[in-house]
Structure formats: structure tokens, C-alpha cells
Tab-separated table of C-alpha atoms in Angstrom:
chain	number	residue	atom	x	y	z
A	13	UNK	CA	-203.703	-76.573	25.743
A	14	UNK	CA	-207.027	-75.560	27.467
A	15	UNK	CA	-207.905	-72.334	29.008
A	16	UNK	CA	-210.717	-72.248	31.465
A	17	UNK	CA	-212.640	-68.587	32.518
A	18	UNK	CA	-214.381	-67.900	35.579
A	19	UNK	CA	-216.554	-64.650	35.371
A	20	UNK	CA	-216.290	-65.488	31.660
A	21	UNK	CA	-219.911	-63.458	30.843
A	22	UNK	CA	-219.230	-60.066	33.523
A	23	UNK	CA	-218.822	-56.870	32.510
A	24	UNK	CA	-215.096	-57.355	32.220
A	25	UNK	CA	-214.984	-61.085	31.321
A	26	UNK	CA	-217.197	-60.909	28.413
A	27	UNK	CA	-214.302	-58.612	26.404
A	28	UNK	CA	-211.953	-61.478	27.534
A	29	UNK	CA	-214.201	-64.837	26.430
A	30	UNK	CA	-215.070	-62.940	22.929
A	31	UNK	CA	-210.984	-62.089	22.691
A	32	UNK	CA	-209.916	-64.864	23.272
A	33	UNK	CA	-212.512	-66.922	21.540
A	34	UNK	CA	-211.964	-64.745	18.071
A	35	UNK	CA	-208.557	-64.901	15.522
A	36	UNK	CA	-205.728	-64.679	16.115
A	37	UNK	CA	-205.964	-65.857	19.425
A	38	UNK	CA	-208.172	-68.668	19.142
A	39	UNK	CA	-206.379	-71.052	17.231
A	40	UNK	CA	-203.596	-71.066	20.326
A	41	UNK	CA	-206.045	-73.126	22.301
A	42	UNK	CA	-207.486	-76.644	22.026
A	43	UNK	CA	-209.914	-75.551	23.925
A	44	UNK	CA	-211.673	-72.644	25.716
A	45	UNK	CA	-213.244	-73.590	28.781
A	46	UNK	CA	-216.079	-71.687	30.389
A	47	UNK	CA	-217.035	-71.693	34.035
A	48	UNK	CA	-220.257	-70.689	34.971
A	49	UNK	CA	-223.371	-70.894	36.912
A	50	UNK	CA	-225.992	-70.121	34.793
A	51	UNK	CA	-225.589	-72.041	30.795
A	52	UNK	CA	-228.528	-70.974	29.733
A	53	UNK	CA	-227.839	-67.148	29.384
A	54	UNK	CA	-227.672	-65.492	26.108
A	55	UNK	CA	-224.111	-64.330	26.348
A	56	UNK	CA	-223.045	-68.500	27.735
A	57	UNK	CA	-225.469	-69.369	24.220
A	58	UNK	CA	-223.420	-67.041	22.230
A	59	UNK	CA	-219.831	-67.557	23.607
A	60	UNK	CA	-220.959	-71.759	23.128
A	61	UNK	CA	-221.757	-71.287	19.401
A	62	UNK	CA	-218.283	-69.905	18.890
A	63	UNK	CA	-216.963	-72.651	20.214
A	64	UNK	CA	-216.778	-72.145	23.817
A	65	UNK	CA	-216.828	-75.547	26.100
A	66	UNK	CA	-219.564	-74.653	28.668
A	67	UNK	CA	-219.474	-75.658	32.302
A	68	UNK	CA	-221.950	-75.086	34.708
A	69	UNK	CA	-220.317	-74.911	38.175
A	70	UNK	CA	-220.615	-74.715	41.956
A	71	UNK	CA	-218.542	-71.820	43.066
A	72	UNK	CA	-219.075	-72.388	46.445
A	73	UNK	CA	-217.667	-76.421	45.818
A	74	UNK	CA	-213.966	-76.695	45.769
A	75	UNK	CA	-214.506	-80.278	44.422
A	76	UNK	CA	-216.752	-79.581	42.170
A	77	UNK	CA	-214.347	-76.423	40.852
A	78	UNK	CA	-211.638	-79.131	40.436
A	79	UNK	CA	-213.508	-81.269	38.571
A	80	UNK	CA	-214.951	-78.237	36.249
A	81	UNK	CA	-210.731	-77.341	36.193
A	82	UNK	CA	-209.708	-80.721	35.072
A	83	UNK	CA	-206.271	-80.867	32.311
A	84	UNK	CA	-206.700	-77.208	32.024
A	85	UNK	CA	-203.671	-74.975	31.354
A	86	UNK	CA	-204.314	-71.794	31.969
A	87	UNK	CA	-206.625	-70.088	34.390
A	88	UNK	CA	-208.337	-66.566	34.484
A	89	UNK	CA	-210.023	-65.075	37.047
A	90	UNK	CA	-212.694	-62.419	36.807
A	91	UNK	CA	-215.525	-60.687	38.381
A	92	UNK	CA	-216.613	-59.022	41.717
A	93	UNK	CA	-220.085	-59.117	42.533
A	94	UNK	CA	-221.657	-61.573	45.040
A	95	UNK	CA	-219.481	-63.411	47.487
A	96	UNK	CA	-216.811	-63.594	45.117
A	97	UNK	CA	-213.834	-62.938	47.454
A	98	UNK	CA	-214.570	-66.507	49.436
A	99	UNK	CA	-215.223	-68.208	45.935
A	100	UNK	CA	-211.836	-66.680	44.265
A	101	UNK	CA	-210.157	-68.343	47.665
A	102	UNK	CA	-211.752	-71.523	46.855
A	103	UNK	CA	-211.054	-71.496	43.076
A	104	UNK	CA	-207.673	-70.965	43.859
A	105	UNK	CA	-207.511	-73.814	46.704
A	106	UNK	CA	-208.547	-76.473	43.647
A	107	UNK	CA	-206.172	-74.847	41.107
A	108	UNK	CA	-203.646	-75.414	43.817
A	109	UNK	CA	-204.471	-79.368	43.665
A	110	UNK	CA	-204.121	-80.069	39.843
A	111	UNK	CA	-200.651	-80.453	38.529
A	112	UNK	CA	-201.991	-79.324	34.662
A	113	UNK	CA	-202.413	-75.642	35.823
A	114	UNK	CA	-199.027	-73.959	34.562
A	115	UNK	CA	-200.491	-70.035	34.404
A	116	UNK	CA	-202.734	-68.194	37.100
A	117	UNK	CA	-204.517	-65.162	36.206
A	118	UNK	CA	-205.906	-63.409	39.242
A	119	UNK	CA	-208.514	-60.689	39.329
A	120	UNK	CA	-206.775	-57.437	39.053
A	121	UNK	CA	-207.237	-55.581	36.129
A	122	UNK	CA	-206.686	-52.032	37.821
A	123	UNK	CA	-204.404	-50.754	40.119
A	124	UNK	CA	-200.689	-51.964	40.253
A	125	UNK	CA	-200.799	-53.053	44.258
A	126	UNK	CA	-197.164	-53.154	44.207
A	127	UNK	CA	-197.269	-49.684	44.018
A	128	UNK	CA	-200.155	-48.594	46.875
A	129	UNK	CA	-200.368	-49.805	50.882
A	130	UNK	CA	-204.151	-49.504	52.433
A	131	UNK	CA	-204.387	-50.666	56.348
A	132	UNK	CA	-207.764	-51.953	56.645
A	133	UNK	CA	-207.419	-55.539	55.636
A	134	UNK	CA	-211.218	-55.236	54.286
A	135	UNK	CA	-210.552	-53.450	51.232
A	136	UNK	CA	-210.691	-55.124	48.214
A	137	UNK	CA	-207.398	-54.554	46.557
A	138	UNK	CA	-206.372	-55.527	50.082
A	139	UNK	CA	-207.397	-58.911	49.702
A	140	UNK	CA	-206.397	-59.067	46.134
A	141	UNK	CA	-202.497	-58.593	47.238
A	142	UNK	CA	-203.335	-61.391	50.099
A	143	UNK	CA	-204.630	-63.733	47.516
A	144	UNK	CA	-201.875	-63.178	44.651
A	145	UNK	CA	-199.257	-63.575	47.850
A	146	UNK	CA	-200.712	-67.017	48.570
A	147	UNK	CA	-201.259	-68.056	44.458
A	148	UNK	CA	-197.536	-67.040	44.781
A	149	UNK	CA	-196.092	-68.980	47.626
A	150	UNK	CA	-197.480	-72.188	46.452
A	151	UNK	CA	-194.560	-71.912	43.856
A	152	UNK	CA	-196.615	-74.505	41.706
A	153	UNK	CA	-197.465	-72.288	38.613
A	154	UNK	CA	-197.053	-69.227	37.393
A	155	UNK	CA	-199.043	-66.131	38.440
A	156	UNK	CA	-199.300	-63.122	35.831
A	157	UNK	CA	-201.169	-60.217	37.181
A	158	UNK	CA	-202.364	-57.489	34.592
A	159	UNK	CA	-202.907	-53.689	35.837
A	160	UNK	CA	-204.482	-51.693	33.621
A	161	UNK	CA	-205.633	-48.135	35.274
A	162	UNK	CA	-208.434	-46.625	35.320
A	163	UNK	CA	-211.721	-48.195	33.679
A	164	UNK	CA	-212.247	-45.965	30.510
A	165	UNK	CA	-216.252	-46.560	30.158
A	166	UNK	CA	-216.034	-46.370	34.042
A	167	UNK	CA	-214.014	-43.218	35.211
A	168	UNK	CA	-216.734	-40.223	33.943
A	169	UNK	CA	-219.888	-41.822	34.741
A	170	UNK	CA	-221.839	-42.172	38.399
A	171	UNK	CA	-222.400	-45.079	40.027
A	172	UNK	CA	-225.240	-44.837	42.730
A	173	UNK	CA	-224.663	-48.336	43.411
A	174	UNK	CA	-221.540	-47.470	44.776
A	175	UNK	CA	-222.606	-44.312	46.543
A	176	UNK	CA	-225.581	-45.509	48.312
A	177	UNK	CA	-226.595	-41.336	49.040
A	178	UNK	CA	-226.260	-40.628	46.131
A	179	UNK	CA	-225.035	-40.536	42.172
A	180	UNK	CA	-221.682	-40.130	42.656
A	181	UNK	CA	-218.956	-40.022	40.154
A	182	UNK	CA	-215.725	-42.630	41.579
A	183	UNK	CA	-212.957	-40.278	40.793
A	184	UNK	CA	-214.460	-36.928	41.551
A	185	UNK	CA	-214.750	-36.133	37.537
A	186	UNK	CA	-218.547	-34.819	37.394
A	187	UNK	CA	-219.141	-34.708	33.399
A	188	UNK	CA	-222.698	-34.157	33.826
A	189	UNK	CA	-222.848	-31.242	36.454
A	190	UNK	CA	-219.576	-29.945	34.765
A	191	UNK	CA	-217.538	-29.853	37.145
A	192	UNK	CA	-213.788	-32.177	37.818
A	193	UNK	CA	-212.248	-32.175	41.209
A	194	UNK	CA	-208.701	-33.139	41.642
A	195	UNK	CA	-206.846	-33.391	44.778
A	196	UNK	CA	-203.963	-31.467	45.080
A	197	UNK	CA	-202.917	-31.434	41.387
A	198	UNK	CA	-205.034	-31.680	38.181
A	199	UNK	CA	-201.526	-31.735	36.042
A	200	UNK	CA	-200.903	-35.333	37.035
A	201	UNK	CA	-200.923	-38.439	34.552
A	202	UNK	CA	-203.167	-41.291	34.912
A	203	UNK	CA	-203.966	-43.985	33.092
A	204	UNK	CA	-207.163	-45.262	31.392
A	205	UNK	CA	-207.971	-48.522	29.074
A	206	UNK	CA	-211.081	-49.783	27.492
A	207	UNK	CA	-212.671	-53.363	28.510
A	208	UNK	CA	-212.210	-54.002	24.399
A	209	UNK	CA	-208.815	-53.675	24.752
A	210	UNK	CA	-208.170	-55.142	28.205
A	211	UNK	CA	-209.753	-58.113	27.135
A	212	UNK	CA	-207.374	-58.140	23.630
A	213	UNK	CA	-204.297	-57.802	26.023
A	214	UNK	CA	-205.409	-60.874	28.496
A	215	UNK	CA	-205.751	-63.275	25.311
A	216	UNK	CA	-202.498	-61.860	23.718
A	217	UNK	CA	-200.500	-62.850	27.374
A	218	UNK	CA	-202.643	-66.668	27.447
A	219	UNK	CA	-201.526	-66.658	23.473
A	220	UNK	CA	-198.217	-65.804	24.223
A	221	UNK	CA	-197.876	-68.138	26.969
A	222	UNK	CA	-199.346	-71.010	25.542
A	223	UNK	CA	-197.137	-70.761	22.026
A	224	UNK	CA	-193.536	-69.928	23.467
A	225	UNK	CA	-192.417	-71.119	26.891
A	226	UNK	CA	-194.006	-68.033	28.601
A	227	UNK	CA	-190.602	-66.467	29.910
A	228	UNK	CA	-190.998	-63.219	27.783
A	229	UNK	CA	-194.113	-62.808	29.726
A	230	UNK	CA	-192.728	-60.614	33.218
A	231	UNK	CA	-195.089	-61.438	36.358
A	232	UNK	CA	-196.558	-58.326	36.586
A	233	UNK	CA	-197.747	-56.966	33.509
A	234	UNK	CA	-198.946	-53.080	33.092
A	235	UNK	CA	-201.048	-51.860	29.961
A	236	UNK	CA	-201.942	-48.688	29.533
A	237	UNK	CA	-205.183	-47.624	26.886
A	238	UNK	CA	-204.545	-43.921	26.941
A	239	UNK	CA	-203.047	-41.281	29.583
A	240	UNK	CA	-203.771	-38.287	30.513
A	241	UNK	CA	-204.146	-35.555	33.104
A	242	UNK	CA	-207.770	-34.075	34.986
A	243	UNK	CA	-207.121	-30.828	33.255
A	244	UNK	CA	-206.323	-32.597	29.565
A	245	UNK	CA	-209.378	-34.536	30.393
A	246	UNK	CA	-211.243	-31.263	31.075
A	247	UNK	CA	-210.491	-29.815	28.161
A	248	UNK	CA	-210.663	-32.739	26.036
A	249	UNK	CA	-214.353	-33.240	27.182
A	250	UNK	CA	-215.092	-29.176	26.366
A	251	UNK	CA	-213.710	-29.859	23.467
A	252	UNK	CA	-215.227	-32.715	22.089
A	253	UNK	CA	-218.533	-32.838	24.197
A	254	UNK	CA	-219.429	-30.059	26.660
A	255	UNK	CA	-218.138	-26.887	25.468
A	256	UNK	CA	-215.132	-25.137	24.039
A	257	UNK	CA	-213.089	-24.300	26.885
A	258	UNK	CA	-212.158	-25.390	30.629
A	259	UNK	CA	-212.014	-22.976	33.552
A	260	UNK	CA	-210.094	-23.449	36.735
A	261	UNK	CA	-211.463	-22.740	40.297
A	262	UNK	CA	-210.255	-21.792	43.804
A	263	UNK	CA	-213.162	-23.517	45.831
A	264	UNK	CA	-212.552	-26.512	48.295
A	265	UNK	CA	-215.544	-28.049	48.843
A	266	UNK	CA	-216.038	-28.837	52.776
A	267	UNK	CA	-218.603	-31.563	52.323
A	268	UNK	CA	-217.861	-35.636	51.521
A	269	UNK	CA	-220.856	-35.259	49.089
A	270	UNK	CA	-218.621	-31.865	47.169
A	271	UNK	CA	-215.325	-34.527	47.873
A	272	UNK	CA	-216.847	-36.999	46.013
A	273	UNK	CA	-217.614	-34.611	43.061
A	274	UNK	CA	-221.373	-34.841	43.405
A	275	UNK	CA	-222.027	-30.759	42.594
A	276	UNK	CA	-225.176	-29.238	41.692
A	277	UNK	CA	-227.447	-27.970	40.296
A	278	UNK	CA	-227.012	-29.727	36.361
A	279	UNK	CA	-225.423	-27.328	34.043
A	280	UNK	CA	-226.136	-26.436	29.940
A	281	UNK	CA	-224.762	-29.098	27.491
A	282	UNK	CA	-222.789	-26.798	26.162
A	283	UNK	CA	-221.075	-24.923	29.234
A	284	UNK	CA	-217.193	-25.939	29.408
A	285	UNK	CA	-215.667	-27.713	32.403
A	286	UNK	CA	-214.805	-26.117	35.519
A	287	UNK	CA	-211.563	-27.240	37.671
A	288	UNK	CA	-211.448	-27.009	41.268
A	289	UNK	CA	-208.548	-28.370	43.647
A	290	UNK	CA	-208.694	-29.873	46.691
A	291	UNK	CA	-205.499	-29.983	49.071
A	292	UNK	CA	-204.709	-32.971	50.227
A	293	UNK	CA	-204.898	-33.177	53.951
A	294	UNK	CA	-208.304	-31.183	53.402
A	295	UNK	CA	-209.657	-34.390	51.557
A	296	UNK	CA	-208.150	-36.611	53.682
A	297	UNK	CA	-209.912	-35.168	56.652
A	298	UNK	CA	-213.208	-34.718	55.105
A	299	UNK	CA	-212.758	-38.379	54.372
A	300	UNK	CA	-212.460	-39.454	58.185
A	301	UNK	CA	-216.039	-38.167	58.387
A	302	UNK	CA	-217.762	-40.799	55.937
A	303	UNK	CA	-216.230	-44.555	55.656
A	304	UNK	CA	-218.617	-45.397	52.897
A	305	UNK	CA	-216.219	-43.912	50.098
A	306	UNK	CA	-212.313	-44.451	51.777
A	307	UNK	CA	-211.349	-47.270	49.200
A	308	UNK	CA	-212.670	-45.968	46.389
A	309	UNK	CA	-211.019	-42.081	47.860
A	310	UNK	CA	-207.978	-43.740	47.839
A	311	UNK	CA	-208.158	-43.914	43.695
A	312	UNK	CA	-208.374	-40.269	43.880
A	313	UNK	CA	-205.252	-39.311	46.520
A	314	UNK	CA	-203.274	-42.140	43.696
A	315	UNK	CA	-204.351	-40.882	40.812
A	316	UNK	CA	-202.790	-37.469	42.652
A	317	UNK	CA	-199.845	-38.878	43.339
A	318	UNK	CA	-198.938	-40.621	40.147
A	319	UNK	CA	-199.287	-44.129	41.354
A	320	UNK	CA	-201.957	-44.796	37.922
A	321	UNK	CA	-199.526	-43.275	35.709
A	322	UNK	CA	-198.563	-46.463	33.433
A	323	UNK	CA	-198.305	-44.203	30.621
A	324	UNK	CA	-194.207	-44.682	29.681
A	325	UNK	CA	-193.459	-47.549	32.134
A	326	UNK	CA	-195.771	-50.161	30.550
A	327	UNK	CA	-196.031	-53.979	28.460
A	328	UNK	CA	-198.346	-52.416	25.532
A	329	UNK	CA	-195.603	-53.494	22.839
A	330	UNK	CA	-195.505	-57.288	24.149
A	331	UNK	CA	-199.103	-57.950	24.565
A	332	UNK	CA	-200.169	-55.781	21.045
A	333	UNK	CA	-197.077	-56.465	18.684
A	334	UNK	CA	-197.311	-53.966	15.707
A	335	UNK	CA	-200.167	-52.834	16.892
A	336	UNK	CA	-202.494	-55.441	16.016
A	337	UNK	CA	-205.108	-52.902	16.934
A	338	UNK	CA	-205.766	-49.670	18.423
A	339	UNK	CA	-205.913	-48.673	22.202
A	340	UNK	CA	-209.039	-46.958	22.039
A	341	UNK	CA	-208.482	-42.713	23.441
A	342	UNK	CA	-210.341	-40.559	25.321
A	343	UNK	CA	-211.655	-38.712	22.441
A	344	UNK	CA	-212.331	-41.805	20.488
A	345	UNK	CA	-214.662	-42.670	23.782
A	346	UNK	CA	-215.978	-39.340	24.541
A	347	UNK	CA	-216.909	-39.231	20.629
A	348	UNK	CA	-218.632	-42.659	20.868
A	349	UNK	CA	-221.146	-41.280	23.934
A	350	UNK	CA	-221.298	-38.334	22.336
A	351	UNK	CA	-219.657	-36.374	24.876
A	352	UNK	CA	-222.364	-37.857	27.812
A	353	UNK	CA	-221.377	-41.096	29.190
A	354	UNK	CA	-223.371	-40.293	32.082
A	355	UNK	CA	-226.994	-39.802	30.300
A	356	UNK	CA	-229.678	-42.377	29.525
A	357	UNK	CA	-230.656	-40.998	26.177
A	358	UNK	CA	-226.986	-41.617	25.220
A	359	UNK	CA	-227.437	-44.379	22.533
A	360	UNK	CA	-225.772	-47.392	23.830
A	361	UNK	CA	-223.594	-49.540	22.231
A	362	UNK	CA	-226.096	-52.562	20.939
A	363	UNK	CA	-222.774	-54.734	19.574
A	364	UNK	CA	-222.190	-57.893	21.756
A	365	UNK	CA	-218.561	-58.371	22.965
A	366	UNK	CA	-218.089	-60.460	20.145
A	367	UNK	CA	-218.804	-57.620	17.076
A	368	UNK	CA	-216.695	-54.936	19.437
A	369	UNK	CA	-213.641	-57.637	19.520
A	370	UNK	CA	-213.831	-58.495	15.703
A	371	UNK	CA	-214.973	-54.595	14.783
A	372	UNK	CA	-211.584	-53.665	17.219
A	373	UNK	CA	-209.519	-56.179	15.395
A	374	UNK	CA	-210.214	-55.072	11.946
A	375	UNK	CA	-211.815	-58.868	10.658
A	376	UNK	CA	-213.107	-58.057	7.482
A	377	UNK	CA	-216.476	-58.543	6.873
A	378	UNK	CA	-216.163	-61.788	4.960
A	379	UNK	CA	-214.438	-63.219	7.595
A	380	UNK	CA	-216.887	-62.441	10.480
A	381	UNK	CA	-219.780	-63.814	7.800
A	382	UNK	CA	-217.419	-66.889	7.577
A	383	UNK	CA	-217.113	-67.694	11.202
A	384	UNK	CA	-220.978	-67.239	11.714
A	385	UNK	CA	-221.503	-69.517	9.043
A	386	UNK	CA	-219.395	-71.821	10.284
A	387	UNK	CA	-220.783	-71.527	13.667
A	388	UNK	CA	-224.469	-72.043	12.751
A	389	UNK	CA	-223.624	-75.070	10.145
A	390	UNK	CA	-220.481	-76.655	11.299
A	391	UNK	CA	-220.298	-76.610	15.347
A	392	UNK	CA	-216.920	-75.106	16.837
A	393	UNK	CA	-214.785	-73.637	14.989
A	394	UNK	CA	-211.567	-75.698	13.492
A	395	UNK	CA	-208.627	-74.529	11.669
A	396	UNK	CA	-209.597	-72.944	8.432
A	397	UNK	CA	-208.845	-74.662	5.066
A	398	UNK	CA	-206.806	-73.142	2.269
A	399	UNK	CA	-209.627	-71.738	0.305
A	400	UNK	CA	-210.912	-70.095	2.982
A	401	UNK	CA	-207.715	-68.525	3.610
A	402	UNK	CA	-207.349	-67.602	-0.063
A	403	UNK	CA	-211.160	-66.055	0.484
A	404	UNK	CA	-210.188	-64.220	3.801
A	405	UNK	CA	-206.881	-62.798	1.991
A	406	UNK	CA	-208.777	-61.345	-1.002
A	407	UNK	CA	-211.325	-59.686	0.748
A	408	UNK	CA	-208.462	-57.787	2.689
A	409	UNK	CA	-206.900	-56.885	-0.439
């Protein structure tokens, strides 16, 4: 069975590759398959000595997608920068022409668009529902689509690339300036998962399809890292990172740049976080002012509504069977940035995908020596022999 990744090296895609591409996922898979256009990258180089298959592609050819798609089993698509709405259409036009293609991943990995309607047929998760609809209707493989919330290593940071004014935090929750904005309710759950552990759950589902005859596997499949509320999350980032206590507030900001949670001037280090609510129809018509930041509004007039709330209603126990790992928490994250995801001087995290997939999974260390070893001297990776089982086993013990 073969399983072939576009967007195999993004900032998403990389967690999946290095998943599925470590134990005990790999040895499901005759082969992983990588699409991409540029082979010569150190992340392809890396993801290629652990035994990734490596081909470089034309998205923009459906014929030459085909061809790169060829006695492939499963598909995953991932990514979203570029033009890749019109290549995701024609990836899915070639998958459409090979009979081998039994599974159909699409790019979702947020929101459950069952549960939200947007009218502009622009948006992105707009044309996400159009495209799963279509992968759908074709009726010649099956399509499993994985929500998972909220982006944990994306929710508290700004993203002037998004805001093109200004820094901006996506949610409204302004770690740096101190401040988190809710709409209409800070008491609501929502829910947040790592990359690390979105990328475990998408090679758990390909594992699980690939070894059984996939019909445990539900269409629509919801995972949920950690929940919790604006005001937890206020405190929780006092507690562990900004100061000792949170503070609630009566303001409404009247500006799209207050909306968006974009308050100054920068605060102490140390001073706790302050909550301030926003009524609804208040935001709403603030947010007919500015169409640069409706779609990514809408995540905030959700999150207030408890349409990202996968915390009980959720697949965690079928894609992470006694708890092969650990969904990473919010304090576990706000720990690891110590408390500032949103500063430069915050050290980064220097691990490839690879070390945060085997450091999440708990390989021991003789086992992660073993598979670089075997890498470097021996090419891919095959099944491993009984005395390196009986080495693997003891250095558990």
C-alpha cells in the first residue's frame, strides 16, 4: 500500500511526513510517497533518508500529477500558500482518474464546516466544503476529513502577514500587549491541537485504514489537543507566563484595529491578563467597516458560539489508542515559549519534525540512534530483525 503527500514539507505537512514516516506507523506502508516541487530542500533530503520516495512534480499539470499519483493508495492533501486552491482542484481531477486511490484526505485540518455557513463563495473554508462536496460526489473513494480546532502554536501569536496594517493577533487573544478580547462570552470552550499531534492523528487514520478495511474510520473525523475557555486561557497564561492573576474589563473597543485585539501600548512581563468583551452585533458591525479580516472574524463570532468546541464530542480514542502519546496542553505550550510565543528572543524550537515526532512518541534513544544508523548505512528503512527488536526492548526496560 502506498501513500503519497502533497504539501509534504509545509508548516503542517512536515508533522505529517515525519509521523507517518517514523514507528509505529511506518511499517503500515510499502511506501511513502512524496510530492513536491523543489527535491533538493533540506527537509525533502531529510524526509528521503528516512525512507521517503521523492517526486518532484508539476502542480499546475494534471497529467503530470497522475503520473506522480500512479498505484498509490492513499492521498493527503496539505498546504495553503501560493495558488494552491486551483492546484488542490487539479490534484483532485487526476486522483479522480486512477482506480488505485481508495482514501482522500483533503486539506482541512481546522474548523468542522459541517458545523459553520459563510456567504461569500471566496473564503477559503468556502471552497474547502465545495471541493470535499465534489471529492464526495465522485463516489469513487473514500474521503476522510480531519478537524482539529484551533492551531495551538498559532492562536496567541500575531501574524502581520495576515493583517497587512498591522501585527495582529487572529483570534483577538493579545499575549504580548496583555490584553484577550472575546466576543460576547469569554466562558465558552474551544478547542486547540498541536501540529505534533495533528500530524500523529493523520498517520494513525492512513494506519488504520490501510491495516483493517477502514470502516471504523467515520468520514468526518474531529480531534481535539486541549480545550479550554478565553478566561481559562487568561489565567492560565498569568499563571504560567505573564503574571499571577487575570482581570476582567467593561471596555468595547470601537475600532477594527481594538476588534482585532491589536491594543497598545506593550505592557510589563509580568502584569496579568486583562479581559474585555465585545457584544456581538457591536463586532459584527465594526466588521462591515474593514473586509480585510471577515474570514478570519468569523473564527472569533465561532469560537463564541461554541462551534470549535470538540472538547467531549471528538475521535481522540480511535486515532491515539491507549494513548500512544500525549496531546500536548496549553500549559505544556505556554511552558515551552516560556510564556511569549509572540517574542523573537523566545528560543525556538531547533528539533526538525522528525526529533519532535520520535521525542512525542517516547522512541527511546537507542532506537532513534538505530534508525539513523540505518538510514546513513543501509538506505530506507525495512522491517527490523529480531536482535534489533531484542535491543529496542531492553533499552525500554
Amino acid at each position: 500500500m502506498v501513500v503519497a503527500i502533497a504539501g509534504a514539507t509545509g508548516s503542517l505537512g512536515q508533522f505529517v511526513t515525519a509521523a507517518i514516516l517514523n514507528p509505529p506507523f511506518r511499517e503500515s506502508f510499502q511506501e511513502v510517497r512524496i510530492l513536491t516541487r523543489n527535491p533538493s530542500t533540506h527537509i525533502v533530503q531529510e524526509f528521503q533518508k528516512a525512507g521517503a520516495t521523492v517526486i518532484q512534480v508539476d502542480f499546475t499539470s494534471k497529467e503530470h500529477l497522475a503520473a506522480a499519483l500512479k498505484d498509490v493508495t492513499i492521498v493527503d492533501v496539505l498546504g495553503h500558500t501560493g495558488d494552491t486552491n486551483r492546484q488542490k482542484d487539479l490534484l483532485l481531477d487526476a486522483v479522480a482518474g486512477l482506480d488505485s486511490i481508495k482514501y482522500y484526505i483533503p486539506s482541512e485540518f481546522g474548523i468542522d464546516t459541517r458545523r459553520v455557513q459563510l456567504e461569500d463563495p471566496t473564503i477559503v473554508w468556502n471552497q474547502k466544503i465545495q471541493r470535499e462536496k465534489k471529492a464526495r460526489g465522485l463516489g469513487k473513494f473514500r474521503v476522510i476529513s480531519i478537524y482539529s480546532g484551533l492551531f495551538l502554536e498559532g492562536t496567541f501569536r500575531a501574524w502581520s502577514h495576515i493583517m497587512s496594517t498591522h501585527d495582529s493577533p487572529i483570534v483577538g487573544l493579545d499575549v504580548q500587549n496583555q490584553v484577550f478580547t472575546a466576543v460576547q462570552n469569554a466562558d465558552v470552550p474551544f478547542s486547540l491541537t498541536s501540529k505534533v499531534d495533528i500530524g500523529l492523528a493523520v498517520a494513525s487514520i492512513c494506519s488504520l485504514a490501510i491495516k483493517g478495511t477502514g470502516k471504523e474510520i467515520p468520514d468526518h473525523v474531529i480531534i481535539s489537543g486541549t480545550t479550554t475557555t478565553i478566561k481559562q486561557a487568561a489565567e492560565v497564561f498569568s499563571e504560567y507566563g505573564t503574571g499571577p492573576q487575570s482581570s476582567e474589563s467593561a471596555e468595547q473597543p470601537s475600532t477594527i484595529s481594538n476588534i482585532a485585539g491589536s491594543v497598545t501600548p506593550h505592557h510589563s512581563h509580568h502584569q496579568s491578563i486583562k479581559l474585555e468583551i465585545i457584544p456581538l452585533e457591536t463586532f459584527k458591525a465594526e466588521l462591515e467597516k474593514s473586509a480585510e479580516i471577515i474570514m478570519l472574524a468569523w473564527l472569533r463570532i465561532w469560537m463564541s458560539d461554541g462551534k470549535l468546541d470538540f472538547g467531549s464530542d471528538n475521535h481522540n480514542k480511535l486515532v491515539n489508542p491507549n494513548s500512544a502519546w500525549k496531546f500536548t496542553t496549553l500549559e505544556e505550550y505556554i511552558t515551552s515559549v516560556n510564556g511569549r510565543p509572540f517574542c523573537s528572543d523566545t528560543p525556538p524550537d531547533t528539533r526538525t519534525a522528525m526529533e519532535q515526532i520520535q521525542a512525542k512518541i517516547g522512541l527511546p534513544p537507542m532506537f532513534v540512534r538505530l534508525l539513523k544508523y540505518r538510514r546513513l548505512n543501509l538506505g530506507p528503512i525495512q522491517p527490523l530483525d529480531l536482535e534489533e527488536q531484542l535491543a529496542i526492548s531492553l533499552s525500554i526496560e
